[in-house]
XYZ file of C-alpha atoms in Angstrom:
606
model
C -10.493 -18.474 -186.386
C -8.153 -17.757 -183.536
C -9.726 -17.377 -180.102
C -6.524 -16.359 -178.379
C -3.914 -13.814 -179.263
C -1.355 -14.747 -181.863
C 2.047 -13.255 -181.272
C 2.907 -10.286 -183.402
C 5.788 -10.803 -185.945
C 7.663 -8.047 -184.074
C 7.711 -7.278 -180.364
C 4.637 -5.412 -179.245
C 5.431 -1.831 -178.187
C 5.586 -1.387 -174.504
C 5.254 1.590 -172.214
C 3.323 4.638 -173.000
C 1.610 4.464 -176.366
C 0.084 7.859 -176.741
C 0.186 10.473 -179.368
C 1.481 13.315 -177.241
C 4.824 11.692 -176.591
C 6.202 12.740 -179.873
C 4.299 16.046 -179.973
C 2.183 17.276 -182.815
C 3.861 17.340 -186.174
C 3.675 20.626 -187.998
C 0.858 20.781 -190.513
C 1.989 20.926 -194.098
C 1.185 24.060 -196.070
C -2.215 23.797 -197.698
C -2.023 23.966 -201.447
C -4.683 25.403 -203.736
C -7.770 23.268 -204.294
C -7.460 20.651 -207.045
C -10.043 21.557 -209.632
C -10.615 21.006 -213.262
C -11.139 17.669 -215.024
C -12.527 15.034 -212.720
C -14.643 17.347 -210.522
C -18.066 16.018 -209.897
C -21.099 17.534 -211.648
C -24.646 16.343 -211.744
C -27.120 17.346 -214.363
C -28.623 20.795 -213.507
C -32.015 20.605 -211.882
C -34.624 23.295 -212.435
C -35.322 25.357 -209.371
C -39.093 25.158 -209.762
C -39.259 21.951 -207.714
C -42.187 21.824 -205.354
C -41.458 22.960 -201.829
C -43.275 21.729 -198.721
C -46.218 24.057 -199.268
C -46.531 23.063 -202.886
C -45.074 26.295 -204.288
C -41.788 26.641 -206.142
C -38.519 26.441 -204.242
C -36.304 29.513 -204.286
C -33.274 27.260 -203.957
C -32.368 24.521 -206.489
C -31.853 20.937 -205.744
C -28.955 18.938 -207.199
C -26.148 20.585 -209.116
C -22.409 20.642 -209.055
C -20.556 18.853 -206.256
C -17.733 21.304 -206.292
C -13.967 21.177 -207.001
C -12.969 19.030 -204.015
C -15.139 16.083 -204.976
C -12.903 14.258 -207.447
C -14.707 11.547 -209.522
C -12.872 8.876 -211.407
C -14.007 6.250 -213.854
C -11.915 3.372 -215.309
C -10.986 5.437 -218.363
C -9.707 8.444 -216.360
C -6.091 9.198 -217.246
C -3.384 9.298 -214.567
C -5.579 8.382 -211.617
C -2.499 7.486 -209.512
C -1.007 10.880 -210.179
C -4.095 12.676 -208.899
C -4.192 10.416 -205.844
C -0.546 11.098 -205.107
C -1.029 14.807 -205.532
C -3.852 14.925 -202.956
C -1.988 12.653 -200.501
C 1.169 14.892 -200.741
C -0.951 17.856 -199.715
C -2.920 16.035 -196.961
C -0.452 13.551 -195.484
C 0.615 15.629 -192.559
C -1.965 18.507 -192.736
C -3.481 17.479 -189.428
C -5.068 20.881 -188.783
C -5.063 22.140 -192.351
C -8.071 23.384 -194.343
C -7.995 20.901 -197.247
C -11.052 18.562 -197.549
C -11.425 15.950 -200.268
C -13.815 13.219 -201.417
C -12.411 10.751 -203.946
C -15.270 8.964 -205.656
C -14.889 5.954 -208.010
C -17.610 5.093 -210.522
C -18.535 1.450 -210.781
C -16.061 -0.635 -212.690
C -12.618 -2.171 -212.260
C -9.396 -0.216 -211.531
C -5.979 -1.750 -211.536
C -2.526 -0.913 -210.237
C -3.630 1.746 -207.744
C -2.379 2.593 -204.284
C -4.663 5.274 -202.847
C -2.838 6.632 -199.860
C -5.093 8.591 -197.625
C -4.018 11.615 -195.638
C -6.122 13.926 -193.369
C -9.692 14.921 -194.269
C -9.775 12.597 -197.246
C -12.585 10.157 -197.973
C -12.506 7.463 -200.615
C -15.731 5.751 -201.789
C -17.215 3.734 -204.567
C -20.387 4.922 -206.331
C -22.119 1.606 -206.678
C -24.984 0.158 -204.657
C -22.714 -2.670 -203.581
C -19.008 -2.528 -202.696
C -18.414 -5.235 -205.307
C -19.694 -2.846 -208.016
C -16.378 -0.933 -207.737
C -13.217 -3.012 -207.542
C -9.712 -1.700 -207.058
C -7.000 -4.224 -207.865
C -4.679 -2.432 -205.525
C -4.656 -0.843 -202.122
C -6.308 1.916 -200.026
C -3.456 2.602 -197.596
C -3.102 4.445 -194.312
C 0.392 4.384 -192.844
C 2.335 6.590 -190.479
C 5.575 7.537 -192.210
C 4.761 11.215 -191.686
C 4.897 10.631 -187.883
C 7.862 8.314 -187.617
C 5.792 5.189 -187.659
C 3.447 6.281 -184.878
C -0.174 5.954 -186.050
C -1.868 7.465 -182.999
C -2.629 10.727 -184.856
C -4.020 9.178 -188.035
C -7.424 10.719 -187.625
C -10.164 12.107 -189.957
C -10.132 9.936 -193.065
C -12.384 7.236 -194.345
C -12.995 4.398 -196.826
C -16.393 3.293 -197.957
C -18.241 1.139 -200.473
C -15.295 -0.441 -202.369
C -13.932 -3.849 -203.072
C -10.087 -4.191 -202.701
C -7.793 -6.893 -204.074
C -4.608 -5.964 -202.218
C -1.378 -6.288 -204.196
C 0.425 -8.195 -201.402
C -2.723 -9.998 -200.288
C -3.131 -7.708 -197.247
C -4.304 -4.032 -197.200
C -2.824 -1.703 -194.565
C -5.258 0.546 -192.648
C -3.239 1.962 -189.693
C -5.639 4.539 -188.202
C -6.738 5.871 -184.871
C -9.907 7.806 -184.093
C -12.482 9.239 -186.562
C -11.359 6.976 -189.432
C -14.229 4.631 -190.303
C -13.818 1.644 -192.666
C -17.434 1.105 -193.796
C -19.079 -1.057 -196.332
C -15.855 -2.455 -197.679
C -15.042 -5.845 -199.150
C -11.335 -6.749 -198.792
C -10.579 -9.825 -200.918
C -7.616 -10.590 -198.740
C -6.349 -9.634 -195.232
C -6.407 -6.362 -193.352
C -3.431 -5.002 -191.301
C -4.443 -2.344 -188.832
C -0.855 -1.497 -187.699
C 1.646 0.877 -189.318
C 4.771 -0.297 -191.070
C 7.116 -1.286 -188.229
C 4.213 -2.166 -185.935
C 4.429 1.192 -184.114
C 1.776 2.537 -181.828
C -1.828 2.822 -182.883
C -5.042 3.727 -181.137
C -8.048 2.866 -183.292
C -10.638 2.213 -184.608
C -13.905 1.238 -186.371
C -15.139 -1.225 -188.955
C -18.814 -1.610 -189.949
C -20.843 -3.379 -192.630
C -17.624 -4.806 -194.179
C -16.381 -8.209 -195.384
C -12.675 -9.130 -194.936
C -12.119 -12.426 -196.604
C -8.781 -12.973 -194.897
C -7.508 -12.292 -191.374
C -7.585 -8.984 -189.625
C -4.356 -8.283 -187.768
C -4.592 -5.503 -185.190
C -1.012 -6.106 -183.932
C -0.287 -2.914 -181.847
C -3.803 -1.503 -181.974
C -4.830 -0.676 -178.394
C -8.552 -1.117 -179.040
C -10.977 -1.701 -181.911
C -14.740 -2.002 -182.545
C -16.248 -4.009 -185.409
C -19.924 -4.057 -186.178
C -22.221 -6.091 -188.452
C -19.453 -7.497 -190.575
C -17.754 -10.761 -191.627
C -14.051 -11.604 -191.015
C -11.986 -14.611 -192.038
C -10.065 -14.459 -188.771
C -8.850 -12.067 -186.078
C -5.193 -12.218 -185.101
C -4.659 -10.745 -181.558
C -5.846 -8.301 -178.942
C -4.032 -5.671 -176.838
C -6.458 -4.009 -174.435
C -10.082 -3.946 -175.713
C -11.421 -5.633 -178.831
C -15.254 -5.443 -179.197
C -17.461 -7.168 -181.762
C -21.205 -7.026 -182.308
C -22.950 -8.936 -185.106
C -19.596 -10.030 -186.698
C -19.457 -13.354 -188.445
C -16.150 -15.036 -187.744
C -15.428 -12.890 -184.641
C -13.436 -14.441 -181.798
C -15.466 -15.967 -179.030
C -16.315 -13.963 -175.904
C -13.230 -14.276 -173.628
C -12.738 -11.030 -171.697
C -10.563 -10.548 -169.675
C -7.942 -12.783 -171.404
C -7.805 -12.334 -174.247
C -9.854 -9.110 -174.007
C -12.493 -9.936 -176.584
C -16.025 -8.726 -175.864
C -18.303 -10.343 -178.417
C -22.051 -9.881 -178.898
C -23.667 -12.297 -181.414
C -25.849 -9.431 -182.843
C -26.065 -5.651 -182.739
C -29.344 -4.663 -180.919
C -30.378 -2.072 -183.524
C -28.461 -0.669 -186.466
C -29.087 1.363 -189.581
C -26.129 1.830 -191.995
C -24.913 5.298 -192.943
C -26.506 6.972 -196.033
C -24.270 7.037 -199.076
C -24.023 8.694 -202.481
C -24.209 6.407 -205.533
C -24.812 6.476 -209.213
C -27.975 5.154 -210.901
C -26.914 5.319 -214.489
C -25.755 8.856 -214.783
C -27.863 10.161 -211.889
C -26.529 10.731 -208.490
C -28.751 9.418 -205.666
C -28.425 8.926 -201.967
C -29.245 5.535 -200.542
C -30.890 5.257 -197.134
C -30.341 1.773 -195.626
C -33.172 0.350 -193.666
C -33.130 -0.283 -189.932
C -32.069 -3.781 -188.775
C -32.901 -5.305 -185.435
C -30.643 -8.067 -184.108
C -28.288 -7.386 -187.025
C -25.470 -9.777 -187.935
C -23.234 -9.719 -190.976
C -23.196 -7.144 -193.797
C -26.296 -5.425 -195.040
C -25.341 -6.003 -198.747
C -24.882 -9.774 -198.628
C -26.932 -10.503 -201.710
C -25.392 -7.563 -203.534
C -28.362 -5.307 -203.190
C -28.995 -3.485 -199.919
C -32.387 -3.018 -198.438
C -33.673 0.522 -198.192
C -34.794 3.513 -200.150
C -33.131 6.192 -202.118
C -33.487 9.867 -202.939
C -32.487 11.693 -206.061
C -29.845 14.403 -205.721
C -32.575 16.831 -206.891
C -34.031 16.577 -203.393
C -30.799 17.802 -201.802
C -29.422 21.316 -201.567
C -25.829 20.762 -202.615
C -24.049 23.148 -200.181
C -20.595 24.656 -200.480
C -18.419 26.236 -197.837
C -19.455 29.754 -198.933
C -23.073 29.075 -198.029
C -24.373 30.798 -194.929
C -26.426 29.219 -192.153
C -29.339 31.299 -193.413
C -29.030 29.587 -196.800
C -28.809 26.165 -195.275
C -31.821 26.770 -193.146
C -33.765 28.106 -196.087
C -33.072 24.941 -197.988
C -34.256 22.881 -195.029
C -37.396 25.005 -194.710
C -38.137 24.466 -198.404
C -38.106 20.693 -197.795
C -34.711 19.965 -199.240
C -32.057 17.670 -197.598
C -28.482 18.829 -197.205
C -25.432 17.471 -199.036
C -22.392 19.251 -197.522
C -19.544 19.197 -200.077
C -16.013 19.349 -198.733
C -14.898 22.504 -197.096
C -15.134 24.611 -193.941
C -18.506 26.282 -193.201
C -18.681 29.118 -190.761
C -22.082 29.449 -189.081
C -23.332 32.655 -187.473
C -26.547 30.926 -186.422
C -27.760 27.384 -185.705
C -28.683 25.059 -188.508
C -32.202 23.877 -187.573
C -33.422 20.453 -188.703
C -37.149 20.373 -188.083
C -38.588 18.010 -190.655
C -38.936 14.326 -190.119
C -36.717 12.220 -192.356
C -34.289 14.936 -193.143
C -30.778 13.817 -194.251
C -27.697 15.886 -193.621
C -24.784 14.122 -195.334
C -21.226 15.471 -195.439
C -18.647 14.556 -197.985
C -14.863 14.758 -197.398
C -15.103 15.789 -193.776
C -17.089 18.928 -194.392
C -16.515 20.968 -191.271
C -18.962 23.248 -189.431
C -17.579 26.027 -187.205
C -20.092 27.887 -185.054
C -19.255 31.523 -184.643
C -20.202 33.795 -181.773
C -20.987 30.954 -179.389
C -23.952 29.537 -181.266
C -24.928 25.832 -181.428
C -23.866 24.424 -184.783
C -26.809 22.107 -185.376
C -30.138 21.311 -183.658
C -32.640 18.559 -184.506
C -36.278 18.750 -183.603
C -37.987 15.823 -181.757
C -39.122 14.181 -185.074
C -38.699 10.759 -186.639
C -35.962 9.462 -188.853
C -33.397 12.326 -189.180
C -29.970 11.113 -190.494
C -26.899 13.022 -189.690
C -23.697 11.618 -191.227
C -20.151 12.329 -192.321
C -19.161 15.685 -191.007
C -16.985 17.390 -188.421
C -18.049 20.102 -185.916
C -15.165 22.229 -184.799
C -15.761 24.533 -181.816
C -15.326 28.248 -182.343
C -13.278 30.620 -180.081
C -16.391 31.926 -178.370
C -17.816 29.368 -175.979
C -20.907 27.449 -177.168
C -23.170 26.011 -174.586
C -23.657 23.058 -176.895
C -22.331 22.096 -180.344
C -24.870 19.472 -181.599
C -28.289 18.846 -180.020
C -30.458 15.931 -180.986
C -33.924 16.840 -179.836
C -34.884 19.743 -177.577
C -34.762 19.568 -173.837
C -37.616 17.440 -172.592
C -38.053 15.514 -175.826
C -40.330 12.520 -175.229
C -41.798 11.295 -178.496
C -41.444 7.556 -179.324
C -39.115 7.096 -182.293
C -38.614 3.305 -181.964
C -39.963 2.639 -185.415
C -37.824 5.291 -187.164
C -35.035 6.652 -185.004
C -32.641 9.456 -185.660
C -29.122 8.270 -186.472
C -25.889 10.164 -185.921
C -23.056 8.414 -187.799
C -19.495 9.511 -188.380
C -20.274 12.911 -186.899
C -17.154 14.064 -185.122
C -16.547 16.982 -182.724
C -13.328 18.773 -181.974
C -12.556 21.483 -179.405
C -9.237 23.143 -180.065
C -6.276 21.850 -182.020
C -6.992 23.786 -185.188
C -7.135 26.936 -183.123
C -8.884 28.200 -179.971
C -12.272 26.560 -179.369
C -14.619 26.254 -176.351
C -17.885 24.455 -175.714
C -19.473 23.605 -172.404
C -21.039 20.404 -173.803
C -20.309 18.964 -177.264
C -23.094 16.494 -178.095
C -26.444 16.372 -176.287
C -28.917 13.656 -177.138
C -32.418 14.382 -175.858
C -34.594 12.407 -178.389
C -35.639 8.892 -177.449
C -34.354 5.843 -179.428
C -31.550 7.829 -181.023
C -28.733 5.663 -182.516
C -25.235 7.245 -182.311
C -23.089 5.008 -184.504
C -19.410 5.918 -184.374
C -18.383 9.254 -183.063
C -15.176 10.756 -181.782
C -15.781 13.756 -179.491
C -12.360 15.190 -178.747
C -11.088 17.994 -176.634
C -7.705 18.427 -178.286
C -4.595 17.464 -176.377
C -2.179 18.886 -179.029
C -2.091 21.440 -181.806
C -3.060 25.163 -181.504
C -5.417 26.657 -178.907
C -4.775 23.884 -176.327
C -4.624 24.286 -172.530
C -6.665 23.485 -169.451
C -8.652 26.685 -169.765
C -7.751 27.664 -173.333
C -9.989 24.987 -174.922
C -12.212 24.487 -171.866
C -14.931 21.845 -172.441
C -16.504 20.350 -169.406
C -18.700 17.638 -170.904
C -18.260 15.552 -174.060
C -21.482 13.572 -174.564
C -24.632 14.080 -172.459
C -27.555 11.661 -172.968
C -30.884 12.734 -171.541
C -33.207 10.807 -173.786
C -34.440 7.314 -173.007
C -33.721 4.243 -175.035
C -30.625 5.631 -176.674
C -28.076 3.248 -178.220
C -24.451 4.145 -179.000
C -22.276 1.815 -181.025
C -18.592 2.902 -181.189
C -18.276 5.701 -178.620
C -14.852 7.531 -178.516
C -14.753 10.564 -176.128
C -11.520 12.089 -174.778
C -9.920 14.666 -172.566
C -12.901 16.663 -171.167
C -12.486 18.843 -168.114
C -15.226 17.040 -166.187
C -17.437 14.097 -167.275
C -16.553 12.770 -170.709
C -19.910 10.983 -170.881
C -22.872 11.708 -168.638
C -25.849 9.450 -169.206
C -29.086 10.483 -167.631
C -31.661 8.632 -169.801
C -33.212 5.318 -168.979
C -32.470 2.027 -170.791
C -29.335 3.389 -172.490
C -26.930 1.005 -174.104
C -23.304 1.457 -175.204
C -21.353 -1.108 -177.282
C -17.671 -0.084 -177.073
C -16.254 2.991 -175.376
C -12.747 4.410 -175.661
C -11.668 7.257 -173.454
C -8.699 9.184 -172.138
C -9.017 11.579 -169.283
C -7.653 15.094 -169.874
C -3.881 15.065 -170.054
C -3.370 18.645 -168.951
C -5.013 18.915 -165.480
C -2.623 21.138 -163.497
C -3.237 19.555 -160.103
C -5.519 17.350 -157.989
C -7.737 20.274 -157.037
C -8.525 21.002 -160.677
C -10.270 17.687 -161.149
C -11.770 17.317 -157.665
C -15.387 16.268 -157.874
C -16.759 16.977 -154.442
C -15.391 14.234 -152.213
C -14.429 12.147 -155.245
C -10.993 12.257 -156.856
C -11.687 13.163 -160.417
C -14.686 13.018 -162.729
C -15.524 9.601 -164.094
C -15.015 9.056 -167.819
C -18.493 7.502 -168.056
C -21.111 8.545 -165.489
C -24.609 6.990 -165.315
C -27.061 9.332 -163.501
C -27.904 8.526 -159.901
C -31.581 8.095 -160.605
C -31.143 5.702 -163.591
C -32.638 2.230 -163.017
C -31.656 0.495 -166.295
C -28.494 0.819 -168.309
C -26.079 -1.589 -169.996
C -22.635 -1.320 -171.493
C -20.189 -3.730 -173.174
C -16.437 -3.249 -173.761
C -15.597 0.027 -172.106
C -12.108 1.405 -171.476
C -10.689 4.527 -169.842
C -7.045 5.575 -169.783
C -5.249 8.297 -167.793
C -2.139 10.154 -168.810
C -1.730 13.109 -166.451
C 1.506 14.331 -168.018
C 1.404 17.862 -166.578
C 1.131 16.456 -163.034
C 1.724 12.658 -162.878
C 0.850 12.690 -159.175
C -2.811 13.116 -159.823
C -5.106 10.261 -158.705
C -8.353 9.386 -160.425
C -10.679 7.435 -158.159
C -12.411 5.463 -160.936
C -13.062 5.394 -164.634
C -16.737 4.599 -164.356
C -19.514 5.627 -161.961
C -23.063 4.198 -161.858
C -25.886 3.461 -159.434
C -25.511 0.104 -157.764
C -28.706 -1.442 -159.078
C -29.395 -4.785 -160.709
C -30.695 -3.129 -163.784
C -27.452 -1.165 -164.342
C -25.004 -3.703 -165.830
C -21.569 -3.541 -167.422
C -19.559 -6.193 -169.213
C -15.799 -5.909 -169.928
C -14.451 -2.784 -168.166
C -10.890 -1.643 -167.921
C -8.799 1.275 -166.822
C -5.073 1.899 -167.702
C -2.566 4.330 -166.402
C -0.213 5.079 -169.246
C 3.289 4.816 -167.909
C 2.318 5.787 -164.422
C 1.241 9.312 -165.341
C -1.604 9.425 -162.838
C -3.355 6.454 -161.363
C -6.796 4.906 -160.939
C -7.806 3.697 -157.518
C -10.739 1.623 -158.849
C -12.352 0.613 -162.111
C -16.062 1.333 -161.388
C -17.424 2.931 -158.269
C -15.324 1.354 -155.528
C -14.820 -1.928 -157.417
C -11.675 -3.145 -159.245
C -7.942 -3.172 -158.516
C -5.943 0.077 -158.634
C -3.551 0.529 -161.541
C -0.005 -0.124 -160.557
C 3.252 1.878 -160.966
C 4.433 2.438 -164.474
C 3.456 -0.953 -165.897
C 0.746 0.318 -168.279
C -1.225 -2.912 -167.594
C -5.019 -2.614 -167.476
C -7.056 -3.191 -164.375
C -10.251 -5.104 -165.463
C -13.720 -5.865 -164.231
C -15.491 -8.649 -166.097
C -19.028 -7.947 -164.875
C -20.660 -5.259 -162.803
C -22.433 -5.645 -160.528
């Protein structure tokens, strides 16, 4: 296991490494949905299932998963052809409307290369990744963008075993592209062909038997996994609960390594029990290390699909709320859902699980989804896209003032992504608000778009990315970018963040536009002045003020100077000299320098 960087086989890219340099590629035309043979269908379930009051439900549980959930088994003809057809449609459709889930029944598949484009999820349908083996590859590359992987967003791989043809699988992604619950019987290459720029990424609950090679990846977070080795680091590599991870060595090489993850609970997932679809709910782990499925059988409980309302994009918010009121969980099949009112999750233990990047768009300035102050809600696997009328908030976990103790059974928010602009005009004052105590946010990308349609300093105005008011909240894998004011504002006590990646807004017109009282610029990550306990590990903020490169940002991080407020492994970077930082945190840390794109680092604060 290397504990220091190993040179890349090609020179590491230098200078500015960001996605906007080459501009946004035009989205490919969206083709008609792929339907017909291979679409998923569960056995029909009678609608007279008991509701919460004991009476019959008006809405059925279970049912057909819709045309954009494509299910394969080892006997399916021309699997590669179907995979290629979907990839051709989705490869460059960055802001398109296509959404797909590619599901593989347990068994062995050979000779496949599943190339994943935008809004495409691939997953096995076993209880363990090893139940579904692909002798082949699940590939993400960047040919569509001239070898630049910094826009390879919104795709995922889950619950599969891979035996890569060359011995190494390529997974060249950036934000919102989780690699979960995977077993790679070989190595994993996180860089695009040609070792171009990349800005990822996230691995969880996975076993990579060989070496992981980040190469040009700027940053990466790996949680509760096992790796055979780790090749190198660029700016910020963070590990928690990873067997085989490099030893703690920040600032050089920039590895931040925690032996365990304080608390984790893996994402719910769809699987087959015989011919019946069920959703598995992994149990909470404290001091987690290594994969949750090490003995082949994960620990947790499961629910039959009959207890889920299987929603489609034509369903209204009223229908979704009716299903929730009747005691059903929600399974959001792939597509785009327009909401004219808030989806209200009020029942403890409710699961809202999206497939294939199901996307919620709030119309008329409503909040897309709100969760009551109850135990054990699980939100997972969907995208919230701001609408053209400003929403005060997009997702709220717990009402204002929530105070109940959820330590035994927290709410989890996993692979829930937020976007403001890019696919068209969108506005939201605050994207994600966490009020409930003990909430675990595990992997999110909250993004005010810097390219695409509907983008401009006021056009897709969004002041705050993530606001945490609840106490005892833990975030593992926090990506928040480009907000007009604070990207993260943390007001709750005893908050913890393991890994943070940020870019300040590119498009500020001048210094006055970002002035924060007497302070030059809003910190990327602000801990409230009254907070007495907070801790963070492996946090980075970058600036790229390309509209006005003369802008100065005083610091990336702001926090009370108290012994109970602690940070480990902080860095700020000016990308090519487009704007500068004067300090790293508060008034501590060296300024960035010129056009060198070299991080300024603080090992511990205070």
